[in-house]
Amino acid sequence: MTARDAVAELRDGMTIGIGGWGARRKPMALVREIVRSDVRDLTVVSYGGPDVGMLCAAGKVKRLIFGFVSLDLIPLDAHFRTARQSGALPDVMEIDEGMLQWGLKAAMIRVPFLPCRAGLGTSVETENPQIETVQSPYADGEVLLAMPALELDAAFVHVDHCDERGNGQILGPDPYFDDLFCGAAKRRFVSCESILSTERMTGQSCIHSMVLNRTLTDGVIEAPFGAHPTACVPKYGIDVPHLQEYSKSAADADAWSRYRERYVDVDEASYLETVGGPERILGIAAPVF
Amino acid sequence: MSGYTKAELCIVAAAEAFRGDGEVLASGMGLVPRLAAGLAKLTFSPDLLLNDAECTLVSQPISPGPRTGELAVEGWLPFRKVFELLWSGRRHTMNMPTQLDRLGYCNISRIGPVARPKTQLLGVRGIPGNTINHPCSYFVPNHSRRTIVERVDMASGVGHDPERWRPGVKKDFVDLRRAVTNLGVFDFEGPGQSMRLLSVHPWSSEEEIQKETAFPLARADVVHETPAPTAEQLRLIRDVLDPNDLRATALG
């Protein structure tokens, strides 16, 4: 399927989850496709990076469920900050990053909530009155936070390889929570660096890299360098100069229009050429933190 | 004061927060905390685990800046295992909050109201889970009435205000261990578990610290001068932990 086919399934007001972490292995080709679409009023669930910032800049986000938004080597995302500080994004559910994976897991395994201590006694508890507590039915009687299931209408993730049937392989050192995002969603779209035969994927790497099985995925989109400007290690690192340019485009509406015209309102082939082509991206070293 | 920098003394003072920790993951977020965890590991807390802010456990501290040579890899710790480990209590974090208050609440999230913050920061990250599950310490490089406040704008982590604790919630694992600033060292053992001055850095004074703090500060029965780094500590900081001297700008 194509990125356009996947995004065409979105409707106004849907809740979407975006895999990856910060500036790492974000499905940016799919995010750019969402920016180009007419869809609006999205609730976005993410370990946020430029995916969140770009969707905020494009006015797509009605509500954000998040633990942080960061570009990693650039600590804060300028577009997200602009959206928050201008009042354009008043509706946020700010939660502990462990609570976020817990909410996805609850949705995945079809329970209404999972208990944890994280969040209790903090502003996360007081500013999110829809999050309830629950008392242990056992002798300890402890009161715990009941992290509600974060049910997603659609999930978007980016991995290294997929086969045609939707088995996905992650070669980077951290799978993040992509499997939980897929498990929590009704429709699951996976972009990948390349579509390979099942035998080629499983034959060339450790079996542990086969993170997504085909029960977790509905659509596979071949999108080489589809995580750029975020990292997809070991293939390529974070494009810091590009993220600096992206950050500067938060200066005002004109700057964002220029960024958008140059990098978003174009097809992916043109995008790749404009950002320096495959050779340049392949030369970006893995990040050192 | 001679023969060492303010940052070097802060690193030594911050390392003390990890004294007595056994096999726990020592996570220093930001330069001084990271060097402090490394110094503790190389000296009095050798059993500490360290990681690389990605997903690798390492058996030797990693020098910040351009990396040379291979990491001393000890294990694999992707984010989901970090959550399991910290919820199980086997971690001690040191963060650099934008605000820290009288009862130990920290803020890395925002300044101003939730609907329209004056300044949007990172978001709470894992601080709610950290502070309610395992020892936590703080480093504040710019101690002032704007950073050491009566009450934070957003409580990213837990603290010691009884009104914020719902009956039945387990507080047993809360351990706000130390706060180190560019002026002094503190714990949270003052009246009502409030912030308490333990030692004053050689270039500061109790008067200055009180003046730069937005609330009346408790003090330990005896307030010492923060000890200067030893020759061996300075050698480890300069030659092993931070040969690129990133600490030169750590206090702004």
Coordinates of C-alpha atoms in Angstrom, one line a residue, chain A residues 99-238:
Chain A
M99 CA 2.1 5.2 32.2
L100 CA 1.9 5.8 28.5
Q101 CA 3.3 2.3 27.7
W102 CA 1.0 0.9 30.4
G103 CA -2.1 2.5 28.7
L104 CA -1.1 1.1 25.3
K105 CA -0.5 -2.4 26.9
A106 CA -3.9 -2.2 28.6
A107 CA -5.6 -1.5 25.2
M108 CA -3.5 -4.2 23.6
I109 CA -4.6 -6.9 26.1
R110 CA -8.2 -5.6 26.2
V111 CA -8.4 -4.7 29.9
P112 CA -9.8 -1.3 30.9
F113 CA -6.8 -0.2 32.9
L114 CA -3.5 -1.4 34.4
P115 CA -2.4 -0.4 37.9
C116 CA 0.8 1.5 38.8
R117 CA 2.2 3.9 41.3
A118 CA 3.6 6.4 38.7
G119 CA 1.7 9.6 38.6
L120 CA 0.2 9.5 42.1
G121 CA 1.0 12.4 44.3
T122 CA 2.0 14.6 41.3
S123 CA 0.3 17.1 39.0
V124 CA -0.2 14.2 36.6
E125 CA -2.9 13.0 39.0
T126 CA -4.5 16.4 39.7
E127 CA -4.4 17.8 36.2
N128 CA -5.9 14.6 34.7
P129 CA -9.2 14.1 36.7
Q130 CA -10.3 11.5 34.2
I131 CA -7.6 9.2 35.5
E132 CA -9.0 7.3 38.4
T133 CA -7.4 5.3 41.2
V134 CA -8.2 1.8 42.3
Q135 CA -7.8 0.0 45.6
S136 CA -6.1 -3.4 45.7
P137 CA -8.7 -6.1 46.5
Y138 CA -6.1 -8.0 48.5
A139 CA -5.0 -7.7 52.1
D140 CA -2.6 -4.8 51.4
G141 CA -5.5 -2.5 50.3
E142 CA -3.0 -0.2 48.5
V143 CA -4.5 2.6 46.4
L144 CA -3.0 2.6 42.9
L145 CA -3.4 4.7 39.8
A146 CA -5.6 3.0 37.3
M147 CA -4.0 3.9 34.0
P148 CA -6.8 3.7 31.4
A149 CA -6.4 1.8 28.2
L150 CA -5.2 4.1 25.4
E151 CA -7.3 2.8 22.5
L152 CA -6.1 4.0 19.1
D153 CA -8.0 4.2 15.9
A154 CA -4.8 3.9 14.0
A155 CA -1.1 3.4 14.6
F156 CA 1.9 4.4 12.4
V157 CA 5.3 3.0 12.9
H158 CA 8.5 2.7 10.9
V159 CA 10.8 -0.3 10.9
D160 CA 13.8 -1.6 8.9
H161 CA 12.2 -4.4 6.9
C162 CA 8.8 -6.0 6.4
D163 CA 7.6 -8.8 4.3
E164 CA 4.5 -8.5 2.1
R165 CA 2.3 -10.1 4.8
G166 CA 3.3 -7.6 7.5
N167 CA 5.9 -9.3 9.5
G168 CA 8.3 -6.5 10.6
Q169 CA 11.9 -6.5 11.5
I170 CA 13.7 -3.9 13.7
L171 CA 17.5 -3.9 13.4
G172 CA 18.1 -1.0 15.8
P173 CA 19.0 -1.7 19.4
D174 CA 15.7 -0.6 21.0
P175 CA 12.2 -1.7 19.7
Y176 CA 10.7 1.2 21.7
F177 CA 7.0 0.5 22.1
D178 CA 6.1 0.0 18.4
D179 CA 4.5 -3.4 19.1
L180 CA 2.3 -1.9 21.8
F181 CA 1.2 1.0 19.5
C182 CA 0.2 -1.6 16.9
G183 CA -1.5 -3.8 19.5
A184 CA -3.5 -0.9 20.9
A185 CA -4.9 0.2 17.4
K186 CA -7.7 -0.8 15.2
R187 CA -5.7 -0.2 12.0
R188 CA -1.9 -0.6 11.9
F189 CA 0.3 0.9 9.2
V190 CA 4.0 0.1 9.1
S191 CA 6.4 1.9 6.8
C192 CA 9.8 0.2 6.2
E193 CA 13.2 0.9 4.7
S194 CA 12.6 -2.0 2.3
I195 CA 10.2 -4.9 1.7
L196 CA 12.0 -8.2 1.7
S197 CA 11.1 -11.8 1.5
T198 CA 10.4 -13.4 4.8
E199 CA 13.3 -15.8 4.3
R200 CA 15.7 -13.0 3.6
M201 CA 14.7 -11.1 6.8
T202 CA 14.8 -14.1 9.1
G203 CA 17.9 -15.6 7.5
Q204 CA 20.2 -12.6 7.9
S205 CA 19.6 -11.4 11.4
C206 CA 18.9 -12.5 14.9
I207 CA 15.4 -13.9 15.4
H208 CA 14.9 -11.3 18.2
S209 CA 14.8 -8.6 15.5
M210 CA 11.4 -9.9 14.3
V211 CA 9.4 -7.6 16.6
L212 CA 6.2 -7.2 14.7
N213 CA 4.3 -10.3 13.7
R214 CA 1.5 -10.0 11.1
T215 CA -1.3 -10.1 13.6
L216 CA -0.1 -6.6 14.6
T217 CA -0.1 -5.0 11.2
D218 CA -2.6 -4.2 8.4
G219 CA -0.7 -2.2 5.8
V220 CA 2.9 -2.2 4.7
I221 CA 4.4 0.8 3.0
E222 CA 7.8 0.8 1.5
A223 CA 9.4 4.1 2.4
P224 CA 13.2 4.2 2.1
F225 CA 14.7 6.7 4.5
G226 CA 11.1 7.1 5.8
A227 CA 12.3 8.0 9.3
H228 CA 14.4 11.0 8.1
P229 CA 15.1 13.4 9.7
T230 CA 14.9 11.1 12.7
A231 CA 17.3 8.1 13.1
C232 CA 16.9 4.6 11.8
V233 CA 20.0 3.0 13.2
P234 CA 22.1 1.1 12.2
K235 CA 21.2 2.5 8.7
Y236 CA 21.3 6.2 9.5
G237 CA 21.5 8.6 12.4
I238 CA 19.6 11.8 13.4

